[in-house]
Amino acid sequence: MTDKTQQATFADLGLIPALVERLEVLEYSQPTPIQSHAIPHVLDGRDMVGGANTGSGKTAAFSLPILQKILQQGESNARRGNFVSHLILVPTRELASQVAYNVKSYSYHLRDKIKTVAVFGGVSVNPQMQALRGGCDIIVATPGRLLDLVSSNAIKLDQVKTLVLDEADRMLSLGFTEELNKILALLPENKQTLLFSATFPEKVTTLAQHLLNDPVEVQLQSAEASTLVQRVFSVNKGEKTAVLAHLIKQHQWRQTLIFVNAKNACNHLAQKLSKRGITAEVFHGDKGQGARTRVLEGFKSGEIQVLIATDIAARGLDIEKLPVVINFDLPRSPADYMHRIGRSGRAGEVGLGLSLIDYDDYHHFKVIEKKNKFQLEREQVEGFEVEDDQSEAYFLPMKPRAKPAGTGKKKKKRNQ
Ligand code: AMP
C-alpha cells in the first residue's frame, strides 16, 4: 500500500493542479483520513470498499478521482447521446442533491468541461430529463428515479465506467435491493466500483463480495469515533421531554438535531418543547420537497436551532460542524445509531452524540452498545435523577424486561 500519511497534501495524493487549486479556494487545507487513504487507490483504478460515515469527507474521496479521470482522459469530449460515464447511487433525495452539490463545487471552474446531473424522486421528472439530454459525465441518483429515467430512455447505463454505491447499508435497509439489482444488471461488466457504508451487516458484505473485484479495503470508523463524544443519560419514564428542554436551555447549543422514531412524534415533541419555550422545526417524510429545503436551509444558517427528525428524513443531511445529535427515541437498529450520531463531529470537528434512555430503553441500548462495540457510563442529569429503585435496574445485567414493582407509579416530588 502507498505510504500516504494524514499529513500528505492533496497534490501528494496524486491529484492534478486543476483540482488542487479548486480545493484551496474551498479552503480544504488538508485531506481527511478517508481522502488520504482512498484517493491514491481510486486514482489507480482499484475497486474499493470503504467504511466511513457521512461527515468523513468521503464524497470528495470518491468524486475527486472521478473528476480527474474525466479531465485526463478527455472523456467529456466523448459525451454523447444519453449515455452517462460515472454513476453515483445514493439512498435519499437529500443525499443526492448534497453529493451533486459537492461534486459541482469541486468542478465549478470546469463546468464547461464536466456535466453533473442529480436525479431523485419527489419532484417533477421533466427538468431532470431535460438536464440529461445530450448525456452527462456524472449522474448522482436515487435508485427508483434512475430506473424511471432508464425506462423512458432518458439515460443509458451501458457505458458506465465508474459505479459508486454511497451509504450502501442504508440503501439496503431502506428496501432498495430490488431496484439496485435491476440497475446492476444494466451496467457493463468492466467498470470500477466503489462501495461506501457506515456499517457492514451481512447483506452489505454479501453485496460487496458479489460486486467488487479484488477491492482495497479502507476502514476508518475508529478514527471517526475520536471526533465524537457519546453520552447516555438515564431518565425517569415520562420525563424525557423535561430533561431534553433542560439540557437545551442549559447548554444553549447552536444547532441540535433530535431524533424520534415516527413522523407524528416529531410534531408532538415540537409542541411539547414549544410549551417549554423552545422553538423547534420538524423534518420528516410528509413534508414536501420545498418545505424540507426551507427547513434545512434555516437549520444550516442557524436560524432554526432545534430540528426534530426521523431517520429516513435525516439520512445524509449535510450540515457542517453539527455540535449535537440527540436520540430522544432510540433508533430501532444498532446501525441506525451509528448513522444518527454520524451527523455530528463532521470532518474533524468534535461533536456530541447524546441518548436519553428510560427503563424501557435500557435493554435495547445495551444491544446497541454490544453490536457497535462500545460501552458508555450511564449518567444522570442533575435535578432529574432517576428514582432509586429504577436506577438500580439500570445497572442490572441485560436480562430483565419486566419492570420492577412500583416503577413509573410513584413519582419523586421535585422542588422546581
Ligand atoms: P462528506 O462526508 O463527504 O459528506 O463531507 C462532510 C463535510 O466535510 C462536507 O461539508 C465537506 O464539504 C467537508 N469536507 C470534506 N473534505 C474536507 C476537507 N479535506 N477539508 C475541509 N472540509 C472538508
Tab-separated table of C-alpha atoms and ligand atoms in Angstrom:
chain	number	residue	atom	x	y	z
A	1	MET	CA	0.000	0.000	0.000
A	2	THR	CA	1.194	3.508	-0.756
A	3	ASP	CA	2.532	5.165	2.345
A	4	LYS	CA	0.399	8.277	2.457
A	5	THR	CA	0.091	9.743	5.906
A	6	GLN	CA	-2.588	12.087	7.134
A	7	GLN	CA	-0.112	14.936	6.666
A	8	ALA	CA	0.015	14.384	2.899
A	9	THR	CA	-1.348	17.218	0.772
A	10	PHE	CA	-3.949	16.742	-1.959
A	11	ALA	CA	-1.152	17.071	-4.521
A	12	ASP	CA	0.835	14.324	-2.743
A	13	LEU	CA	-2.136	12.026	-3.184
A	14	GLY	CA	-1.814	12.371	-6.944
A	15	LEU	CA	-4.444	14.983	-7.728
A	16	ILE	CA	-3.760	17.333	-10.610
A	17	PRO	CA	-3.320	21.117	-10.123
A	18	ALA	CA	-6.724	21.913	-11.681
A	19	LEU	CA	-8.385	20.153	-8.745
A	20	VAL	CA	-5.863	21.031	-6.028
A	21	GLU	CA	-6.246	24.734	-6.786
A	22	ARG	CA	-10.003	24.477	-6.522
A	23	LEU	CA	-9.702	22.741	-3.128
A	24	GLU	CA	-7.557	25.648	-1.952
A	25	VAL	CA	-10.354	28.019	-2.936
A	26	LEU	CA	-12.789	25.849	-0.962
A	27	GLU	CA	-10.361	26.025	1.985
A	28	TYR	CA	-9.850	22.297	2.225
A	29	SER	CA	-6.410	22.746	3.743
A	30	GLN	CA	-5.664	19.062	4.265
A	31	PRO	CA	-7.164	15.755	3.184
A	32	THR	CA	-9.323	13.961	5.771
A	33	PRO	CA	-8.195	10.413	6.716
A	34	ILE	CA	-10.572	8.742	4.252
A	35	GLN	CA	-9.373	11.053	1.482
A	36	SER	CA	-5.699	10.277	2.259
A	37	HIS	CA	-6.337	6.569	2.201
A	38	ALA	CA	-8.780	6.324	-0.668
A	39	ILE	CA	-7.731	8.856	-3.320
A	40	PRO	CA	-4.456	7.183	-4.454
A	41	HIS	CA	-6.184	3.804	-4.873
A	42	VAL	CA	-9.204	5.194	-6.659
A	43	LEU	CA	-6.857	7.072	-8.989
A	44	ASP	CA	-5.089	3.744	-9.619
A	45	GLY	CA	-8.393	2.319	-10.811
A	46	ARG	CA	-8.858	-0.114	-7.920
A	47	ASP	CA	-12.250	-1.234	-6.640
A	48	MET	CA	-12.795	-0.141	-3.079
A	49	VAL	CA	-14.871	-0.919	-0.057
A	50	GLY	CA	-14.833	1.954	2.380
A	51	GLY	CA	-16.143	2.036	5.925
A	52	ALA	CA	-16.890	5.665	6.636
A	53	ASN	CA	-19.723	7.786	7.899
A	54	THR	CA	-21.220	10.799	6.262
A	55	GLY	CA	-19.120	13.638	7.612
A	56	SER	CA	-15.799	11.903	6.979
A	57	GLY	CA	-15.241	13.652	3.662
A	58	LYS	CA	-15.997	10.553	1.591
A	59	THR	CA	-17.787	12.492	-1.154
A	60	ALA	CA	-14.529	14.186	-2.090
A	61	ALA	CA	-12.679	10.881	-1.643
A	62	PHE	CA	-14.615	9.243	-4.459
A	63	SER	CA	-15.538	12.217	-6.609
A	64	LEU	CA	-12.152	13.954	-6.967
A	65	PRO	CA	-10.568	10.908	-8.680
A	66	ILE	CA	-13.629	10.634	-10.941
A	67	LEU	CA	-13.263	14.288	-11.952
A	68	GLN	CA	-9.577	13.707	-12.609
A	69	LYS	CA	-10.345	10.697	-14.801
A	70	ILE	CA	-12.773	12.757	-16.859
A	71	LEU	CA	-10.238	15.553	-17.329
A	72	GLN	CA	-7.245	13.347	-18.095
A	73	GLN	CA	-8.985	11.013	-20.462
A	74	GLY	CA	-10.840	13.781	-22.214
A	75	GLU	CA	-13.953	11.679	-21.675
A	76	SER	CA	-16.139	14.679	-21.572
A	77	ASN	CA	-15.494	15.325	-25.237
A	78	ALA	CA	-16.810	11.861	-25.890
A	79	ARG	CA	-20.085	12.653	-24.117
A	80	ARG	CA	-22.848	11.799	-26.483
A	81	GLY	CA	-26.390	10.593	-26.858
A	82	ASN	CA	-27.934	9.943	-23.497
A	83	PHE	CA	-25.075	7.985	-22.002
A	84	VAL	CA	-23.563	8.539	-18.597
A	85	SER	CA	-19.981	7.651	-17.662
A	86	HIS	CA	-19.942	7.757	-13.879
A	87	LEU	CA	-22.869	6.730	-11.702
A	88	ILE	CA	-23.170	7.642	-8.038
A	89	LEU	CA	-26.090	5.849	-6.374
A	90	VAL	CA	-27.377	7.213	-3.079
A	91	PRO	CA	-30.332	6.221	-0.886
A	92	THR	CA	-32.155	9.546	-0.440
A	93	ARG	CA	-33.019	12.691	-2.360
A	94	GLU	CA	-31.305	14.929	0.197
A	95	LEU	CA	-28.107	12.987	-0.207
A	96	ALA	CA	-28.435	13.109	-3.991
A	97	SER	CA	-28.615	16.901	-4.009
A	98	GLN	CA	-25.820	17.236	-1.485
A	99	VAL	CA	-23.441	14.914	-3.278
A	100	ALA	CA	-24.207	16.611	-6.598
A	101	TYR	CA	-23.706	20.000	-4.963
A	102	ASN	CA	-20.307	18.932	-3.656
A	103	VAL	CA	-19.223	17.405	-6.966
A	104	LYS	CA	-20.270	20.583	-8.774
A	105	SER	CA	-18.397	22.722	-6.287
A	106	TYR	CA	-15.186	20.691	-6.833
A	107	SER	CA	-15.527	21.207	-10.580
A	108	TYR	CA	-17.174	24.638	-10.692
A	109	HIS	CA	-14.286	26.153	-12.673
A	110	LEU	CA	-14.512	23.222	-15.108
A	111	ARG	CA	-18.251	23.398	-15.627
A	112	ASP	CA	-17.916	23.798	-19.372
A	113	LYS	CA	-15.978	20.506	-19.408
A	114	ILE	CA	-17.776	18.384	-16.832
A	115	LYS	CA	-21.502	17.893	-16.611
A	116	THR	CA	-23.017	16.561	-13.377
A	117	VAL	CA	-26.732	15.909	-13.004
A	118	ALA	CA	-28.697	14.910	-9.886
A	119	VAL	CA	-31.870	12.847	-10.279
A	120	PHE	CA	-34.191	11.864	-7.452
A	121	GLY	CA	-37.856	11.247	-6.779
A	122	GLY	CA	-40.403	13.513	-5.132
A	123	VAL	CA	-40.014	16.267	-7.736
A	124	SER	CA	-41.075	16.595	-11.357
A	125	VAL	CA	-39.176	14.349	-13.752
A	126	ASN	CA	-39.212	16.764	-16.712
A	127	PRO	CA	-36.392	19.119	-15.688
A	128	GLN	CA	-34.262	16.064	-14.921
A	129	MET	CA	-34.985	14.616	-18.364
A	130	GLN	CA	-34.026	17.900	-19.948
A	131	ALA	CA	-30.827	18.086	-17.936
A	132	LEU	CA	-29.879	14.617	-19.152
A	133	ARG	CA	-30.290	15.491	-22.828
A	134	GLY	CA	-27.002	15.048	-24.661
A	135	GLY	CA	-25.737	12.735	-21.901
A	136	CYS	CA	-23.698	13.632	-18.854
A	137	ASP	CA	-20.393	12.778	-17.257
A	138	ILE	CA	-21.611	12.172	-13.734
A	139	ILE	CA	-25.093	11.298	-12.556
A	140	VAL	CA	-25.992	11.269	-8.864
A	141	ALA	CA	-29.176	9.258	-8.476
A	142	THR	CA	-31.596	7.554	-6.152
A	143	PRO	CA	-32.441	4.064	-7.443
A	144	GLY	CA	-36.170	4.429	-8.173
A	145	ARG	CA	-35.944	7.631	-10.191
A	146	LEU	CA	-32.907	6.359	-12.078
A	147	LEU	CA	-34.875	3.295	-13.205
A	148	ASP	CA	-37.797	5.510	-14.270
A	149	LEU	CA	-35.408	7.545	-16.397
A	150	VAL	CA	-33.838	4.426	-17.878
A	151	SER	CA	-37.235	3.015	-18.818
A	152	SER	CA	-38.231	6.252	-20.511
A	153	ASN	CA	-34.916	6.205	-22.412
A	154	ALA	CA	-33.748	9.454	-20.878
A	155	ILE	CA	-30.498	7.794	-19.812
A	156	LYS	CA	-28.486	4.740	-20.829
A	157	LEU	CA	-26.236	2.928	-18.377
A	158	ASP	CA	-24.265	0.607	-20.643
A	159	GLN	CA	-21.272	2.945	-20.915
A	160	VAL	CA	-20.785	3.415	-17.179
A	161	LYS	CA	-17.105	3.329	-16.225
A	162	THR	CA	-17.383	4.024	-12.512
A	163	LEU	CA	-20.097	2.960	-10.102
A	164	VAL	CA	-20.200	4.455	-6.606
A	165	LEU	CA	-22.597	2.954	-4.087
A	166	ASP	CA	-22.830	5.514	-1.346
A	167	GLU	CA	-24.302	4.565	2.031
A	168	ALA	CA	-24.847	1.011	0.836
A	169	ASP	CA	-26.147	-0.154	4.217
A	170	ARG	CA	-28.820	2.498	4.169
A	171	MET	CA	-29.714	1.688	0.587
A	172	LEU	CA	-30.411	-1.918	1.539
A	173	SER	CA	-32.136	-1.150	4.828
A	174	LEU	CA	-34.489	1.232	3.030
A	175	GLY	CA	-35.537	-1.681	0.844
A	176	PHE	CA	-33.822	-0.745	-2.424
A	177	THR	CA	-32.432	-4.244	-3.014
A	178	GLU	CA	-34.674	-4.996	-5.978
A	179	GLU	CA	-34.056	-1.635	-7.656
A	180	LEU	CA	-30.358	-1.986	-7.013
A	181	ASN	CA	-30.224	-5.406	-8.628
A	182	LYS	CA	-32.072	-4.112	-11.681
A	183	ILE	CA	-29.596	-1.253	-12.005
A	184	LEU	CA	-26.581	-3.536	-11.552
A	185	ALA	CA	-27.879	-5.761	-14.333
A	186	LEU	CA	-27.874	-2.788	-16.704
A	187	LEU	CA	-24.248	-1.867	-16.061
A	188	PRO	CA	-21.306	-3.167	-18.071
A	189	GLU	CA	-19.130	-5.871	-16.528
A	190	ASN	CA	-15.958	-3.864	-16.917
A	191	LYS	CA	-16.046	-0.893	-14.584
A	192	GLN	CA	-14.513	0.444	-11.389
A	193	THR	CA	-16.779	0.016	-8.350
A	194	LEU	CA	-16.534	1.869	-5.060
A	195	LEU	CA	-18.776	0.901	-2.176
A	196	PHE	CA	-19.107	3.033	0.942
A	197	SER	CA	-21.033	2.073	4.024
A	198	ALA	CA	-21.153	3.221	7.632
A	199	THR	CA	-21.841	-0.294	8.854
A	200	PHE	CA	-21.318	-3.774	7.450
A	201	PRO	CA	-24.266	-6.045	8.130
A	202	GLU	CA	-24.275	-9.359	6.269
A	203	LYS	CA	-26.329	-8.005	3.358
A	204	VAL	CA	-23.703	-5.350	2.643
A	205	THR	CA	-20.805	-7.795	2.923
A	206	THR	CA	-22.544	-10.164	0.502
A	207	LEU	CA	-23.220	-7.331	-1.929
A	208	ALA	CA	-19.585	-6.209	-1.716
A	209	GLN	CA	-18.305	-9.744	-2.382
A	210	HIS	CA	-20.596	-10.097	-5.356
A	211	LEU	CA	-19.845	-6.699	-6.822
A	212	LEU	CA	-16.222	-5.842	-6.169
A	213	ASN	CA	-13.153	-7.163	-7.872
A	214	ASP	CA	-10.112	-7.519	-5.569
A	215	PRO	CA	-11.080	-4.393	-3.644
A	216	VAL	CA	-8.870	-2.241	-1.455
A	217	GLU	CA	-10.428	-2.016	1.991
A	218	VAL	CA	-10.438	1.295	3.786
A	219	GLN	CA	-11.942	1.168	7.256
A	220	LEU	CA	-11.930	4.386	9.187
A	221	GLN	CA	-14.612	4.021	11.803
A	222	SER	CA	-12.237	4.232	14.738
A	223	ALA	CA	-10.661	7.480	13.535
A	224	GLU	CA	-14.169	8.818	13.082
A	225	ALA	CA	-15.142	7.973	16.606
A	226	SER	CA	-12.347	10.085	18.031
A	227	THR	CA	-14.103	13.239	16.822
A	228	LEU	CA	-17.281	12.259	18.581
A	229	VAL	CA	-18.137	12.167	22.249
A	230	GLN	CA	-21.003	9.816	23.073
A	231	ARG	CA	-23.006	10.172	26.271
A	232	VAL	CA	-26.066	8.452	27.619
A	233	PHE	CA	-28.390	9.835	30.275
A	234	SER	CA	-30.739	7.681	32.319
A	235	VAL	CA	-34.074	9.413	32.824
A	236	ASN	CA	-37.322	8.544	34.544
A	237	LYS	CA	-40.103	7.302	32.361
A	238	GLY	CA	-42.263	10.198	31.176
A	239	GLU	CA	-39.558	12.784	31.859
A	240	LYS	CA	-37.628	12.755	28.603
A	241	THR	CA	-39.197	15.983	27.342
A	242	ALA	CA	-38.440	17.807	30.586
A	243	VAL	CA	-34.834	16.567	30.557
A	244	LEU	CA	-34.431	17.476	26.906
A	245	ALA	CA	-35.757	21.002	27.426
A	246	HIS	CA	-33.498	21.388	30.454
A	247	LEU	CA	-30.405	20.293	28.518
A	248	ILE	CA	-31.168	22.528	25.532
A	249	LYS	CA	-31.641	25.551	27.785
A	250	GLN	CA	-28.651	24.741	29.948
A	251	HIS	CA	-26.171	24.253	27.119
A	252	GLN	CA	-27.554	26.728	24.579
A	253	TRP	CA	-26.324	24.526	21.713
A	254	ARG	CA	-26.041	26.334	18.428
A	255	GLN	CA	-27.722	23.549	16.477
A	256	THR	CA	-29.363	20.463	17.904
A	257	LEU	CA	-30.679	17.598	15.846
A	258	ILE	CA	-33.144	15.418	17.726
A	259	PHE	CA	-34.206	12.002	16.510
A	260	VAL	CA	-37.573	10.421	17.106
A	261	ASN	CA	-38.983	7.268	15.524
A	262	ALA	CA	-42.206	8.458	13.897
A	263	LYS	CA	-43.466	11.401	11.881
A	264	ASN	CA	-46.228	12.263	14.352
A	265	ALA	CA	-43.740	12.017	17.215
A	266	CYS	CA	-41.833	14.898	15.518
A	267	ASN	CA	-44.866	17.173	15.704
A	268	HIS	CA	-45.824	16.014	19.160
A	269	LEU	CA	-42.371	16.705	20.591
A	270	ALA	CA	-42.176	20.094	18.836
A	271	GLN	CA	-45.450	21.088	20.512
A	272	LYS	CA	-44.275	19.920	23.920
A	273	LEU	CA	-40.971	21.790	23.574
A	274	SER	CA	-42.822	24.888	22.441
A	275	LYS	CA	-44.805	24.826	25.716
A	276	ARG	CA	-41.457	24.908	27.472
A	277	GLY	CA	-40.327	27.922	25.493
A	278	ILE	CA	-38.207	26.146	22.885
A	279	THR	CA	-38.939	26.635	19.207
A	280	ALA	CA	-38.245	23.557	17.128
A	281	GLU	CA	-38.882	22.671	13.499
A	282	VAL	CA	-39.707	19.220	12.215
A	283	PHE	CA	-38.197	17.328	9.301
A	284	HIS	CA	-39.973	14.192	8.108
A	285	GLY	CA	-41.224	12.362	5.059
A	286	ASP	CA	-44.628	14.081	4.963
A	287	LYS	CA	-43.009	17.434	4.315
A	288	GLY	CA	-42.894	18.427	0.671
A	289	GLN	CA	-39.556	18.950	-1.013
A	290	GLY	CA	-39.899	22.737	-0.838
A	291	ALA	CA	-40.651	22.709	2.884
A	292	ARG	CA	-37.782	20.315	3.529
A	293	THR	CA	-35.359	22.541	1.664
A	294	ARG	CA	-36.545	25.631	3.569
A	295	VAL	CA	-36.205	23.936	6.948
A	296	LEU	CA	-32.802	22.581	6.022
A	297	GLU	CA	-31.572	25.992	4.911
A	298	GLY	CA	-32.905	27.553	8.128
A	299	PHE	CA	-31.142	24.935	10.202
A	300	LYS	CA	-27.892	25.304	8.290
A	301	SER	CA	-27.922	29.070	8.643
A	302	GLY	CA	-28.559	28.822	12.386
A	303	GLU	CA	-31.972	30.475	12.157
A	304	ILE	CA	-33.534	27.217	13.363
A	305	GLN	CA	-31.676	25.910	16.395
A	306	VAL	CA	-33.590	22.762	17.149
A	307	LEU	CA	-34.606	20.288	14.472
A	308	ILE	CA	-36.640	17.167	15.188
A	309	ALA	CA	-36.317	14.483	12.544
A	310	THR	CA	-36.997	10.868	11.690
A	311	ASP	CA	-34.191	8.622	10.423
A	312	ILE	CA	-35.342	8.490	6.844
A	313	ALA	CA	-35.678	12.243	6.539
A	314	ALA	CA	-32.407	12.996	8.255
A	315	ARG	CA	-30.290	10.466	6.435
A	316	GLY	CA	-27.479	12.128	4.588
A	317	LEU	CA	-28.174	15.637	5.881
A	318	ASP	CA	-25.053	17.598	5.160
A	319	ILE	CA	-24.773	20.086	7.956
A	320	GLU	CA	-21.280	21.145	8.741
A	321	LYS	CA	-19.998	21.098	12.296
A	322	LEU	CA	-23.230	19.938	13.832
A	323	PRO	CA	-22.469	20.150	17.536
A	324	VAL	CA	-25.132	17.891	18.991
A	325	VAL	CA	-27.268	14.953	17.979
A	326	ILE	CA	-29.773	13.644	20.497
A	327	ASN	CA	-31.551	10.305	20.465
A	328	PHE	CA	-34.872	11.142	22.089
A	329	ASP	CA	-36.187	7.785	20.901
A	330	LEU	CA	-33.532	5.152	20.447
A	331	PRO	CA	-33.173	4.000	16.851
A	332	ARG	CA	-34.516	0.550	16.130
A	333	SER	CA	-31.268	-0.823	14.760
A	334	PRO	CA	-27.711	-0.500	16.101
A	335	ALA	CA	-26.630	0.535	12.591
A	336	ASP	CA	-29.041	3.466	12.675
A	337	TYR	CA	-27.484	4.567	15.951
A	338	MET	CA	-24.151	4.959	14.143
A	339	HIS	CA	-25.826	6.781	11.257
A	340	ARG	CA	-27.514	9.195	13.602
A	341	ILE	CA	-24.505	10.128	15.660
A	342	GLY	CA	-22.503	10.348	12.434
A	343	ARG	CA	-24.329	13.669	11.869
A	344	SER	CA	-22.123	15.289	14.486
A	345	GLY	CA	-18.394	15.730	14.737
A	346	ARG	CA	-18.022	16.096	10.982
A	347	ALA	CA	-14.683	16.385	9.157
A	348	GLY	CA	-12.571	16.612	12.279
A	349	GLU	CA	-14.971	18.678	14.406
A	350	VAL	CA	-15.713	17.369	17.874
A	351	GLY	CA	-19.385	16.514	18.208
A	352	LEU	CA	-21.688	15.174	20.876
A	353	GLY	CA	-23.959	12.167	20.355
A	354	LEU	CA	-26.341	12.000	23.265
A	355	SER	CA	-29.018	9.429	24.100
A	356	LEU	CA	-31.828	9.676	26.614
A	357	ILE	CA	-32.865	6.295	27.921
A	358	ASP	CA	-35.645	5.383	30.298
A	359	TYR	CA	-36.249	1.980	31.785
A	360	ASP	CA	-37.906	0.662	28.625
A	361	ASP	CA	-34.869	1.594	26.547
A	362	TYR	CA	-32.328	0.058	28.848
A	363	HIS	CA	-32.115	-3.378	27.291
A	364	HIS	CA	-32.156	-2.012	23.750
A	365	PHE	CA	-29.346	0.409	24.449
A	366	LYS	CA	-27.243	-2.482	25.731
A	367	VAL	CA	-27.805	-4.229	22.399
A	368	ILE	CA	-26.782	-1.077	20.539
A	369	GLU	CA	-23.597	-0.896	22.598
A	370	LYS	CA	-22.796	-4.545	22.103
A	371	LYS	CA	-23.317	-4.519	18.346
A	372	ASN	CA	-21.330	-1.339	17.876
A	373	LYS	CA	-18.631	-2.478	20.295
A	374	PHE	CA	-18.647	0.346	22.806
A	375	GLN	CA	-19.841	0.812	26.342
A	376	LEU	CA	-20.881	4.043	27.995
A	377	GLU	CA	-21.306	5.051	31.577
A	378	ARG	CA	-24.974	5.820	32.408
A	379	GLU	CA	-25.074	9.423	33.528
A	380	GLN	CA	-27.806	11.287	35.347
A	381	VAL	CA	-28.993	14.836	34.819
A	382	GLU	CA	-28.847	16.967	37.932
A	383	GLY	CA	-32.347	17.702	39.175
A	384	PHE	CA	-33.750	14.761	37.205
A	385	GLU	CA	-32.054	11.859	38.926
A	386	VAL	CA	-33.709	8.508	38.294
A	387	GLU	CA	-35.615	7.076	41.208
A	388	ASP	CA	-33.621	4.733	43.382
A	389	ASP	CA	-35.437	1.504	42.564
A	390	GLN	CA	-35.254	2.334	38.858
A	391	SER	CA	-31.618	3.417	38.791
A	392	GLU	CA	-30.685	0.099	40.337
A	393	ALA	CA	-32.388	-1.645	37.458
A	394	TYR	CA	-30.246	0.322	35.024
A	395	PHE	CA	-27.172	-1.402	36.308
A	396	LEU	CA	-28.519	-4.926	36.246
A	397	PRO	CA	-27.264	-7.336	33.606
A	398	MET	CA	-29.126	-7.441	30.304
A	399	LYS	CA	-31.881	-9.935	31.036
A	400	PRO	CA	-34.728	-8.222	32.910
A	401	ARG	CA	-37.543	-6.931	30.771
A	402	ALA	CA	-40.274	-6.817	33.413
A	403	LYS	CA	-40.451	-3.539	35.274
A	404	PRO	CA	-39.638	-3.677	38.972
A	405	ALA	CA	-42.671	-3.220	41.162
A	406	GLY	CA	-43.706	0.377	41.594
A	407	THR	CA	-41.674	1.771	38.692
A	408	GLY	CA	-43.313	4.655	36.949
A	409	LYS	CA	-46.099	4.867	39.510
A	410	LYS	CA	-44.685	6.836	42.362
A	411	LYS	CA	-43.053	10.000	41.165
A	412	LYS	CA	-40.454	11.774	43.194
A	413	LYS	CA	-41.531	15.271	44.154
A	414	ARG	CA	-39.341	17.870	42.652
A	415	ASN	CA	-38.884	21.342	44.003
A	416	GLN	CA	-38.979	23.074	40.649
B	1	AMP	P1	-18.958	14.211	3.415
B	1	AMP	O1	-18.535	13.167	4.389
B	1	AMP	O2	-18.450	13.949	2.070
B	1	AMP	O3	-20.442	14.452	3.478
B	1	AMP	O4	-18.263	15.611	3.872
B	1	AMP	C1	-18.590	16.246	5.065
B	1	AMP	C2	-18.275	17.721	5.038
B	1	AMP	O5	-16.869	17.932	5.149
B	1	AMP	C3	-18.726	18.417	3.770
B	1	AMP	O6	-19.396	19.602	4.140
B	1	AMP	C4	-17.443	18.760	3.028
B	1	AMP	O7	-17.557	19.976	2.343
B	1	AMP	C5	-16.410	18.852	4.155
B	1	AMP	N1	-15.056	18.402	3.763
B	1	AMP	C6	-14.754	17.301	3.060
B	1	AMP	N2	-13.420	17.170	2.912
B	1	AMP	C7	-12.862	18.222	3.561
B	1	AMP	C8	-11.503	18.657	3.773
B	1	AMP	N3	-10.461	17.971	3.302
B	1	AMP	N4	-11.324	19.800	4.464
B	1	AMP	C9	-12.375	20.502	4.956
B	1	AMP	N5	-13.671	20.148	4.790
B	1	AMP	C10	-13.920	19.019	4.113
